[in-house]
Tab-separated table of C-alpha atoms in Angstrom:
chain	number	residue	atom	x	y	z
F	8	UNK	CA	-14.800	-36.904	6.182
F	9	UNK	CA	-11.287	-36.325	7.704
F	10	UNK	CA	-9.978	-37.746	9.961
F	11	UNK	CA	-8.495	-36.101	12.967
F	12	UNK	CA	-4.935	-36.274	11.610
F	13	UNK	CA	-5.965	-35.048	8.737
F	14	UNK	CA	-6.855	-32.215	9.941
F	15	UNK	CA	-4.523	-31.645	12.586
F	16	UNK	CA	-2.115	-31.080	8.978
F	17	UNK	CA	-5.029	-29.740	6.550
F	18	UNK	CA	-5.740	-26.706	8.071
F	19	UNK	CA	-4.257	-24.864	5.554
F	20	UNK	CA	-6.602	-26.219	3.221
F	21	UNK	CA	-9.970	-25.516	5.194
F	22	UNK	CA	-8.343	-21.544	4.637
F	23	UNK	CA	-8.339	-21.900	1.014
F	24	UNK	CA	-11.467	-23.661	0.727
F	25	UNK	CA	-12.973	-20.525	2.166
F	26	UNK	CA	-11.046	-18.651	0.102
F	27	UNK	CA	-12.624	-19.695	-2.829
F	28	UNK	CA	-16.060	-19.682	-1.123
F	29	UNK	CA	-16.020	-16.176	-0.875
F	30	UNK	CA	-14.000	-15.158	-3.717
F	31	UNK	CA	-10.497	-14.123	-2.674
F	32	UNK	CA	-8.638	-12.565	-5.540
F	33	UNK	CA	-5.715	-11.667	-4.192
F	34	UNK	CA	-3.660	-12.483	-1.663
F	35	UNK	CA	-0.560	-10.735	0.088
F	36	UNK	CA	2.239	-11.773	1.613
F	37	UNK	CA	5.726	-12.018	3.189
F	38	UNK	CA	7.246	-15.799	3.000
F	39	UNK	CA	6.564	-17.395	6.236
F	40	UNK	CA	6.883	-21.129	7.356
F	41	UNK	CA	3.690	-21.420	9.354
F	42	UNK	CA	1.624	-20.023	6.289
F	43	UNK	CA	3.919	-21.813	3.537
F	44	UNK	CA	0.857	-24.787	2.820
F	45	UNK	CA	-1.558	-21.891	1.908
F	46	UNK	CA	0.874	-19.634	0.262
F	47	UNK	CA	1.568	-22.500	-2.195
F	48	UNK	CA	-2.855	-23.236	-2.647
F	49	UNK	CA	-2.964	-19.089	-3.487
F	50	UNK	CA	0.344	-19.549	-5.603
F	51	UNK	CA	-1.200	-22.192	-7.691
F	52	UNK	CA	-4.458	-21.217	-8.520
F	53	UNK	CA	-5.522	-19.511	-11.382
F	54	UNK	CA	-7.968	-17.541	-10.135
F	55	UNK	CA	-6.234	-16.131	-7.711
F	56	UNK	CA	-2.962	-13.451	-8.343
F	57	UNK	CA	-0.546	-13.790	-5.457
F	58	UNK	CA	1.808	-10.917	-4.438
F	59	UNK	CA	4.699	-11.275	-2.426
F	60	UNK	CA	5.136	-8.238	-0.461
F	61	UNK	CA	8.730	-6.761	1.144
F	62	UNK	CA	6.995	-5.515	4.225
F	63	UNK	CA	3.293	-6.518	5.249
F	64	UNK	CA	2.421	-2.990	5.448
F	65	UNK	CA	2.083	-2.966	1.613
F	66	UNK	CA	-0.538	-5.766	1.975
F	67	UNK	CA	-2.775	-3.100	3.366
F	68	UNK	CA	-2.768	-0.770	0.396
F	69	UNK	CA	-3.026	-3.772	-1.797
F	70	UNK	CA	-6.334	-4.904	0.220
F	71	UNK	CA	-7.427	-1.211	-0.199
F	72	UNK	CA	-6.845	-0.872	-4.098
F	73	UNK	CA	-8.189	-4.674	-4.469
F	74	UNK	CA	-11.681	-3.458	-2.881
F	75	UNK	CA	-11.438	0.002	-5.431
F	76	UNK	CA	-11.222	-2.569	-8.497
F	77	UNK	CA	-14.020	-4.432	-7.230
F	78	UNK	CA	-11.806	-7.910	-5.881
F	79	UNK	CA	-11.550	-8.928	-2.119
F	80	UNK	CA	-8.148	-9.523	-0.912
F	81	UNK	CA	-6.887	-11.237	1.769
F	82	UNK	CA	-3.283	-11.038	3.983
F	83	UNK	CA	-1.002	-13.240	5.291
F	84	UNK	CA	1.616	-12.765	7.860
F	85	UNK	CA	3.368	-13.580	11.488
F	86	UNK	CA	2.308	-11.619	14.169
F	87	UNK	CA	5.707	-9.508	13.498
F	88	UNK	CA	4.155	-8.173	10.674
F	89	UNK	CA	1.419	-6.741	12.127
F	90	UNK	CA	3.830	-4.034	14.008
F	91	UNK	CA	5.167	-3.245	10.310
F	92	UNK	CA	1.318	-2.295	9.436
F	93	UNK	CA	0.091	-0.153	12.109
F	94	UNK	CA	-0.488	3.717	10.307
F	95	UNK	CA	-1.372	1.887	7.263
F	96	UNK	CA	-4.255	0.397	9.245
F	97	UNK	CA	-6.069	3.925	9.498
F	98	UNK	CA	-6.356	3.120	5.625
F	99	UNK	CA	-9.220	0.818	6.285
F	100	UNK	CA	-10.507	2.422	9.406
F	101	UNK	CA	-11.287	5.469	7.480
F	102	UNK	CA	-12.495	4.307	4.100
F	103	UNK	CA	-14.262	1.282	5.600
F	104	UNK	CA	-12.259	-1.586	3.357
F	105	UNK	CA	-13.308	-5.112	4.652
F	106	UNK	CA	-9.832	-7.145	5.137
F	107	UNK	CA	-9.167	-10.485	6.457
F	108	UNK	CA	-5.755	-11.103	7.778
F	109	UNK	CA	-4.832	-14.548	9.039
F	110	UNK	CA	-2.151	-14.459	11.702
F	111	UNK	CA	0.650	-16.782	12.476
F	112	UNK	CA	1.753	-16.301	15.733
F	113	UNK	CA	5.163	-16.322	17.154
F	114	UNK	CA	6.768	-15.410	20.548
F	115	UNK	CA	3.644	-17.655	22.797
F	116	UNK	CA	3.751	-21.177	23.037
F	117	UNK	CA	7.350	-23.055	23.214
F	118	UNK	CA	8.592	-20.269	20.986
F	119	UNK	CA	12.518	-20.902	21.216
F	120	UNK	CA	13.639	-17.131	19.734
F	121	UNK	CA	12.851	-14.497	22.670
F	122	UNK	CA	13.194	-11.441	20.150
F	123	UNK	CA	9.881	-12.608	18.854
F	124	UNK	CA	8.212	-12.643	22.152
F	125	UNK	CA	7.608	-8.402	22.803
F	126	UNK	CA	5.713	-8.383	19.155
F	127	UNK	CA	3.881	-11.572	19.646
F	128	UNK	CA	2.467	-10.893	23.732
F	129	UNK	CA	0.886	-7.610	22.182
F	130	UNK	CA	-0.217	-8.672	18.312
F	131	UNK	CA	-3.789	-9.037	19.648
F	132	UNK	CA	-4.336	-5.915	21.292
F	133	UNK	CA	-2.379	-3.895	18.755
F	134	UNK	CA	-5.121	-5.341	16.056
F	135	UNK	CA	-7.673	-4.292	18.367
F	136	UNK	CA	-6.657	-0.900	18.502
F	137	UNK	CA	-6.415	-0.318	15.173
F	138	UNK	CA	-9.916	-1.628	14.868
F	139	UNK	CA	-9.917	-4.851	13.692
F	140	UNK	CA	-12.202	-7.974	15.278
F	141	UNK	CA	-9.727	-10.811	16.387
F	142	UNK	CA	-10.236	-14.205	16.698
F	143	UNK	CA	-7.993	-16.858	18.194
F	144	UNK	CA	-7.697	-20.556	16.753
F	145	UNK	CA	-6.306	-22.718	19.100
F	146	UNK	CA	-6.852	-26.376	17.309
F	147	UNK	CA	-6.721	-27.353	14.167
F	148	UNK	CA	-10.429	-28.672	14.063
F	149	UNK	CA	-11.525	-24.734	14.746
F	150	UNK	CA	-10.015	-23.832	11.521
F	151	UNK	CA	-12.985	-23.910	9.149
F	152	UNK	CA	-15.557	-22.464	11.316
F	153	UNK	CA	-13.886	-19.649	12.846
F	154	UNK	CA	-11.713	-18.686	9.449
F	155	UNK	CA	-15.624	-18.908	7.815
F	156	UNK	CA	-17.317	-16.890	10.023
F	157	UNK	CA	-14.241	-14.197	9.584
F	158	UNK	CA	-14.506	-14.336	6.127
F	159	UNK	CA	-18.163	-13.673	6.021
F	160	UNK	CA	-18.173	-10.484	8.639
F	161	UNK	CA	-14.747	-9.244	6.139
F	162	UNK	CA	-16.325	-9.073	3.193
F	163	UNK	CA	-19.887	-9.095	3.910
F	164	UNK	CA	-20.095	-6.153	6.699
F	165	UNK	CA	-16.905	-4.452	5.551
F	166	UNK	CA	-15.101	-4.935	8.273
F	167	UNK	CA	-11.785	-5.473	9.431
F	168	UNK	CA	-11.013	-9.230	11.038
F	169	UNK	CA	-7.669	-10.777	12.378
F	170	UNK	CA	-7.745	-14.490	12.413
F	171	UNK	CA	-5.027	-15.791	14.900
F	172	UNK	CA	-3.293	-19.176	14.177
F	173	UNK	CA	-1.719	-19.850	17.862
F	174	UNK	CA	1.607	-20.962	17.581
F	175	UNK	CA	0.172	-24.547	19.436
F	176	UNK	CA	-2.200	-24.600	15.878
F	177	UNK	CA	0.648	-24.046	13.647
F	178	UNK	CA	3.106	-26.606	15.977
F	179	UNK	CA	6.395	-25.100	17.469
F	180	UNK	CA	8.709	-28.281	15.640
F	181	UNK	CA	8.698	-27.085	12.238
F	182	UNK	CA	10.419	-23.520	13.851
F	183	UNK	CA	14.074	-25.544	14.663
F	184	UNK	CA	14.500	-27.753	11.642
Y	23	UNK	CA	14.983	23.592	-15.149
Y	24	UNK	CA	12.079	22.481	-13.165
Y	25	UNK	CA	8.382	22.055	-13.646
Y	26	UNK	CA	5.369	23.860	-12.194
Y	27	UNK	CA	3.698	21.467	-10.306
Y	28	UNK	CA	-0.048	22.341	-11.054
Y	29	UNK	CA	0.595	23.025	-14.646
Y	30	UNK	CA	2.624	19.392	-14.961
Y	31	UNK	CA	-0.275	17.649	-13.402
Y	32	UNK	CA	-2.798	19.419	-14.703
Y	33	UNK	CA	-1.405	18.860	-18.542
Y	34	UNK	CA	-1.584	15.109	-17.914
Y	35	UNK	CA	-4.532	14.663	-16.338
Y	36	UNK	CA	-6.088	16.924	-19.583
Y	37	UNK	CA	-8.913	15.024	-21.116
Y	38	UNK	CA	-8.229	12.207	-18.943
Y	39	UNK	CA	-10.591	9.211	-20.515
Y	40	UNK	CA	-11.043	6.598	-17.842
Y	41	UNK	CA	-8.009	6.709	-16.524
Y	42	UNK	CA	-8.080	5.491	-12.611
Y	43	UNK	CA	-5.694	8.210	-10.562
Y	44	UNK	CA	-4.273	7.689	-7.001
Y	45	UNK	CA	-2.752	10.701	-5.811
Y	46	UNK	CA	-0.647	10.445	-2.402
Y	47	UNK	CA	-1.669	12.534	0.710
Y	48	UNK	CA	-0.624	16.006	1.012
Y	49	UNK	CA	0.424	18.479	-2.138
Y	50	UNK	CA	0.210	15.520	-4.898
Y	51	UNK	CA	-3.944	15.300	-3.715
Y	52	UNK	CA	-4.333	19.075	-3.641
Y	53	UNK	CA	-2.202	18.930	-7.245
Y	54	UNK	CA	-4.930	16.326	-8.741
Y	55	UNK	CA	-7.989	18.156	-7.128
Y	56	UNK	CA	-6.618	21.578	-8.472
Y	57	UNK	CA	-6.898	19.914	-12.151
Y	58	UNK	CA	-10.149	19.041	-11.765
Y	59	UNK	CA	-12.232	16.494	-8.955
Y	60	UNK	CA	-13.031	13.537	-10.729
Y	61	UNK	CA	-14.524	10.499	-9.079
Y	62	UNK	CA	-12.220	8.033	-10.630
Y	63	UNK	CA	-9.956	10.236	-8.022
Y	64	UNK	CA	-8.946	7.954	-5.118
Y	65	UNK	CA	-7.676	11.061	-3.027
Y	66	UNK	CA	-5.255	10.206	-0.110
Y	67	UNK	CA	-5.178	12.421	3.666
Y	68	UNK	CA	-3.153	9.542	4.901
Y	69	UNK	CA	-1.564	5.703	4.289
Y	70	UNK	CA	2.015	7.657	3.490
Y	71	UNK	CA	4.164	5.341	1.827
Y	72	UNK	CA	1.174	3.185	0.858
Y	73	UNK	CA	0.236	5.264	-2.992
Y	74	UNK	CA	1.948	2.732	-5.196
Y	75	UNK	CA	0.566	-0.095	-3.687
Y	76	UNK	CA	-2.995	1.153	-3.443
Y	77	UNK	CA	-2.343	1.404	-7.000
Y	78	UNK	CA	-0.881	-2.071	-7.767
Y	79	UNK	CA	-4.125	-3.474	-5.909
Y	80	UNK	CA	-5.932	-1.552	-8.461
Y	81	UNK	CA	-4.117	-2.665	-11.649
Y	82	UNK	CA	-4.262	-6.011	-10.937
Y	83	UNK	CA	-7.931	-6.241	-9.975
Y	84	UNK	CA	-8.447	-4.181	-13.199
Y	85	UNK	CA	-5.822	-5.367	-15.751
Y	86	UNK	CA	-8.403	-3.457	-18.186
Y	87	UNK	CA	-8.288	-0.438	-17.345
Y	88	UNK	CA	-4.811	2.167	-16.824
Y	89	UNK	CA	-3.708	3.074	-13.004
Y	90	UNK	CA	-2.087	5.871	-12.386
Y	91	UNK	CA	0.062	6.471	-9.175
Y	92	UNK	CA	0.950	10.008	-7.961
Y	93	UNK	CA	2.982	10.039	-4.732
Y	94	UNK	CA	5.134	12.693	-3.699
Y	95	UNK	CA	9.154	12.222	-3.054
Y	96	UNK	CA	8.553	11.476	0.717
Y	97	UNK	CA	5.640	9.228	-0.115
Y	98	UNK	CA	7.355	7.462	-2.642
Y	99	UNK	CA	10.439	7.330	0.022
Y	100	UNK	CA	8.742	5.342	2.576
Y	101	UNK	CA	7.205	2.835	0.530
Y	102	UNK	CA	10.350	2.324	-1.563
Y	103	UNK	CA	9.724	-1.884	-1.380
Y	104	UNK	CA	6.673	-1.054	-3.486
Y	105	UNK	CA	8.764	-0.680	-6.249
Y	106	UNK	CA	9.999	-4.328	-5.822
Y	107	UNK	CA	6.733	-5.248	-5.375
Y	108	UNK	CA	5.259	-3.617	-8.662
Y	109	UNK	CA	8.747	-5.199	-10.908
Y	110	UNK	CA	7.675	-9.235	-9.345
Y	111	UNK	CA	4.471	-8.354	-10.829
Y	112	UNK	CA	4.918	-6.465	-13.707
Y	113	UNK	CA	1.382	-4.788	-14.159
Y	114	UNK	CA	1.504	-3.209	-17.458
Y	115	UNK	CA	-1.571	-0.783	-16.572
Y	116	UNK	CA	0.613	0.767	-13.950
Y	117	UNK	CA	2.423	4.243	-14.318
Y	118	UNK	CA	3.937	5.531	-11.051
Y	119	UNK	CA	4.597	9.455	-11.407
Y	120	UNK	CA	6.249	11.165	-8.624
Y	121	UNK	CA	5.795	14.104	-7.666
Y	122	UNK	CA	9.942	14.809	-6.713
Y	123	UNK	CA	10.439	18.815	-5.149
Y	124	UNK	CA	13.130	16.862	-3.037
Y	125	UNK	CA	11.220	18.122	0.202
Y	126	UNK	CA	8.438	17.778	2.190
Y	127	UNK	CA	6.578	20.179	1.715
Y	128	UNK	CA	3.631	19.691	4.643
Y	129	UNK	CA	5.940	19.823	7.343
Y	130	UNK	CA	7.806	23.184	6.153
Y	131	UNK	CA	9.953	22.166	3.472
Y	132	UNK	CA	12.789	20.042	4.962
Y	133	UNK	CA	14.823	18.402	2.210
Y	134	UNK	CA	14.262	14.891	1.266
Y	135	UNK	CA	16.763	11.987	0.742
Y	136	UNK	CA	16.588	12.973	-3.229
Y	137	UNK	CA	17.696	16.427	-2.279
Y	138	UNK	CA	21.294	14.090	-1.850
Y	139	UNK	CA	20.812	12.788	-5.191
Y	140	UNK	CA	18.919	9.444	-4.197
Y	141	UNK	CA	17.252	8.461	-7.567
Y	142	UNK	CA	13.713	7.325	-8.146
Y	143	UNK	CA	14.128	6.617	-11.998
Y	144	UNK	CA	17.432	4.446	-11.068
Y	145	UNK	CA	15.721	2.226	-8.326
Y	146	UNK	CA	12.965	1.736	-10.736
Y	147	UNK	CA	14.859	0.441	-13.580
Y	148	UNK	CA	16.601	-1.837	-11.029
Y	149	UNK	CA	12.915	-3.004	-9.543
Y	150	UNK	CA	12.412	-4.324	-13.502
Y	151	UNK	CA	10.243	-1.421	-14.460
Y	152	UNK	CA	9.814	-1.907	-17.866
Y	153	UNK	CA	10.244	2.327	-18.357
Y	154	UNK	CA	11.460	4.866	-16.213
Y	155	UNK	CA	12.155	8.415	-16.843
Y	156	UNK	CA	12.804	11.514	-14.959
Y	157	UNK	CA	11.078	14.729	-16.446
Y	158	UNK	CA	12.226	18.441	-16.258
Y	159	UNK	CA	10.509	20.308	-18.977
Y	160	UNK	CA	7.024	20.902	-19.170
Y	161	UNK	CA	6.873	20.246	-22.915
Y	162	UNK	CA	7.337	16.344	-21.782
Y	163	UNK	CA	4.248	16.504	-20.259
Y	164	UNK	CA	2.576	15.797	-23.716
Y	165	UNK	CA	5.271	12.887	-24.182
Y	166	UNK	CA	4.449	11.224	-20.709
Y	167	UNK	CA	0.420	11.623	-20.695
Y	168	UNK	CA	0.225	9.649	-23.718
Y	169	UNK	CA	2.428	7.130	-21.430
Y	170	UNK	CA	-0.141	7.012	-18.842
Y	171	UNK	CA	-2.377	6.133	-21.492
Y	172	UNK	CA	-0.902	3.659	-23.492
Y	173	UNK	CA	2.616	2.793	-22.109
Y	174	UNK	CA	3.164	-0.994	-21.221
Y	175	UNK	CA	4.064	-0.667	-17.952
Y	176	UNK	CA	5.541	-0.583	-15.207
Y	177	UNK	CA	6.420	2.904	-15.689
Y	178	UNK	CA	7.774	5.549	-13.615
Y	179	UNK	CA	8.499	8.863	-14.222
Y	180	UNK	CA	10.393	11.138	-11.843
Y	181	UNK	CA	9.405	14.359	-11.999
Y	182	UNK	CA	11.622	17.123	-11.110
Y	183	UNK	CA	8.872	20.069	-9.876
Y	184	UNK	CA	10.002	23.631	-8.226
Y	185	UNK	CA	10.041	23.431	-4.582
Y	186	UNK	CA	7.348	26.057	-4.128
Y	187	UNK	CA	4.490	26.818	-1.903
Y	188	UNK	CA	1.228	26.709	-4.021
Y	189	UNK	CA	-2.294	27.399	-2.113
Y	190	UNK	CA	-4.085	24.007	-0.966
Y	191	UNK	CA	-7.198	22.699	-3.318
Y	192	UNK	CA	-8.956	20.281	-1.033
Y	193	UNK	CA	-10.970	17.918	-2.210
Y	194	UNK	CA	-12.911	15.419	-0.119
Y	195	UNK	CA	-11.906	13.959	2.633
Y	196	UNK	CA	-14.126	11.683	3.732
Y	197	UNK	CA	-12.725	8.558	2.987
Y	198	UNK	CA	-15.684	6.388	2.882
Y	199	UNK	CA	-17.464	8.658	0.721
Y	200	UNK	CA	-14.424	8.948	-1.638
Y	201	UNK	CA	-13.961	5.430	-1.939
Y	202	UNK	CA	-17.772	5.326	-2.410
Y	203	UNK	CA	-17.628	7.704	-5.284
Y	204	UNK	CA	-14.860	5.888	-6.904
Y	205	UNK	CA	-16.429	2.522	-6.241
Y	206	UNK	CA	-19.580	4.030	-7.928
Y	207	UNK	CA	-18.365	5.478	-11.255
Y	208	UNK	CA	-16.065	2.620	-11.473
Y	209	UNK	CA	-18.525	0.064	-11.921
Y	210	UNK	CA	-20.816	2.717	-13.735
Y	211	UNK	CA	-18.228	3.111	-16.563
């Protein structure tokens, strides 16, 4: 059992324990702080090839040629990097690729840097749109059942799911050092 | 000199094996459908800018088998961080062939930044390609199939084709039944 600081800092880890549950293979992304725990998990396992991306719109077309080869792929970015992705999107939309994305969000909750704040009040609905199921973690202890559950309807329905890590989750101190 | 577009394609695709082919959307698709539909086809209508990555996906999921990536100039042009992407992970099951008429050709023709002498094989060899090449003679095509079939990649090759109008071949376009297809004789093979 954890305790609850342990998980208030492990989240990361409840991620990649359901990455390897289901079988992630790859994983895409741009560097980012708030997703820097689980970047380093992907990074040293194996079993899993990570590819750092220069925009998270290639993470899209990596998801969809992952799925042709037969190996589930999942994304990571900050809710900027959804706006980078949005035509790709149609990619999955049309061909019916599953996809998880886990979000990091900027520009809500004691965000210091205003530019991030347009992108960030409209990452939700801008997923939505482009047909993906969202769902928001607010607490750290929400982590494992709500990344699970997105996991599961990803790759076992074939859908598209956004998992968003509130800024509260991911804690606004580590943005100023 | 510059190459015909159908014949190029069509001379590398010839007695293709099990090679995996992602053309990009517009003429390169028609191209590949004109030499023959195969399922191993992953035809693109959309996702510009996205062909080489689709493809990278691919190769690394299937380090086994050879990936072949056909955008066209403008594809190639928008998802020019690809390239970056492809040299950190040097997939050696990877050829990238561009289609280059330095226009694009399904809005009516407009030149394209290579039109100004922006170069494809150049950027590649600075992504850490392992090859790159541009091709202007059809009697290369021999030369670069048997790279798509046994080059260690990454590879591109740049290939200068005629800007000309040739009629449409459309394949499929139904995207869940083309991945389906794909997914199909993938695993069949």
């Amino acid at each position: 059992m954890h305790s609850p600081a342990d998980i208030a800092t492990s989240w990361p880890e409840a991620i990649y324990a359901h990455f390897r549950r289901i079988g992630v293979r790859q994983v895409g992304y741009v560097p980012d702080a708030g997703h820097s725990r689980l970047i380093t998990l992907c990074q040293n396992d194996p079993q899993i090839t990570d590819v750092v991306l220069t925009t998270e719109e290639e993470g899209v077309g990596l998801v969809a040629g992952a799925a042709l080869g037969g190996q589930r792929a999942a994304l990571l970015m900050q809710s900027s990097g959804v706006g980078n992705c949005v035509n790709m999107f149609s990619l999955l939309r049309n061909c019916g690729f599953g996809c998880i994305a886990l979000v990091t969000m900027r520009g809500e909750f004691g965000e210091f840097n205003p530019w991030q704040v347009p992108m960030g009040a409209i990452t939700e609905e801008i997923l939505r749109l482009c047909g993906f199921l969202t769902y928001r973690v607010e607490s750290a202890d929400a982590v494992d059942e709500i990344v699970g559950a997105g996991c599961d309807m990803a790759f076992n329905g074939d859908l598209a799911v956004a998992i968003l890590l509130s800024q509260r989750l991911i804690g606004r101190k580590q943005w100023t050092r | 000199m510059m190459l015909d577009r159908r014949k190029f394609v069509q001379r590398l695709l010839v007695d293709r094996g099990d090679l995996l082919v992602v053309p990009g959307l517009g003429s390169a698709t028609y191209d590949v459908a004109a030499a023959g539909d195969h399922p191993l086809n992953f035809y693109l209508w959309g996702a510009m800018g996205g062909t080489a990555m689709i493809a990278l996906g691919l190769a690394l999921a299937r380090p086994d088998r050879r990936v072949v990536a056909i955008p066209g100039d403008g594809d190639m042009l928008m998802g020019l961080g690809s390239l970056a992407t492809i040299g950190v992970k040097q997939p050696k099951n990877l050829v990238v062939v561009v289609l280059d008429n330095a226009r694009y050709g399904e809005t009516g023709m407009q030149p394209s930044h290579t039109d100004a002498g922006v170069d494809f094989e150049r950027m590649a060899l600075a992504s850490r390609f392992r090859q790159a090449r541009t091709v202007t003679r059809i009697e290369e095509a021999t030369e670069v199939r048997k790279l798509l079939h046994a080059g260690e990649g990454p590879i591109l090759i740049n290939s200068k084709i005629k800007p000309e109008d040739v009629p449409r071949v459309l394949p499929l376009r139904d995207g869940h039944a083309i991945k389906q297809r794909f997914i199909a004789a993938l695993n069949a093979a």
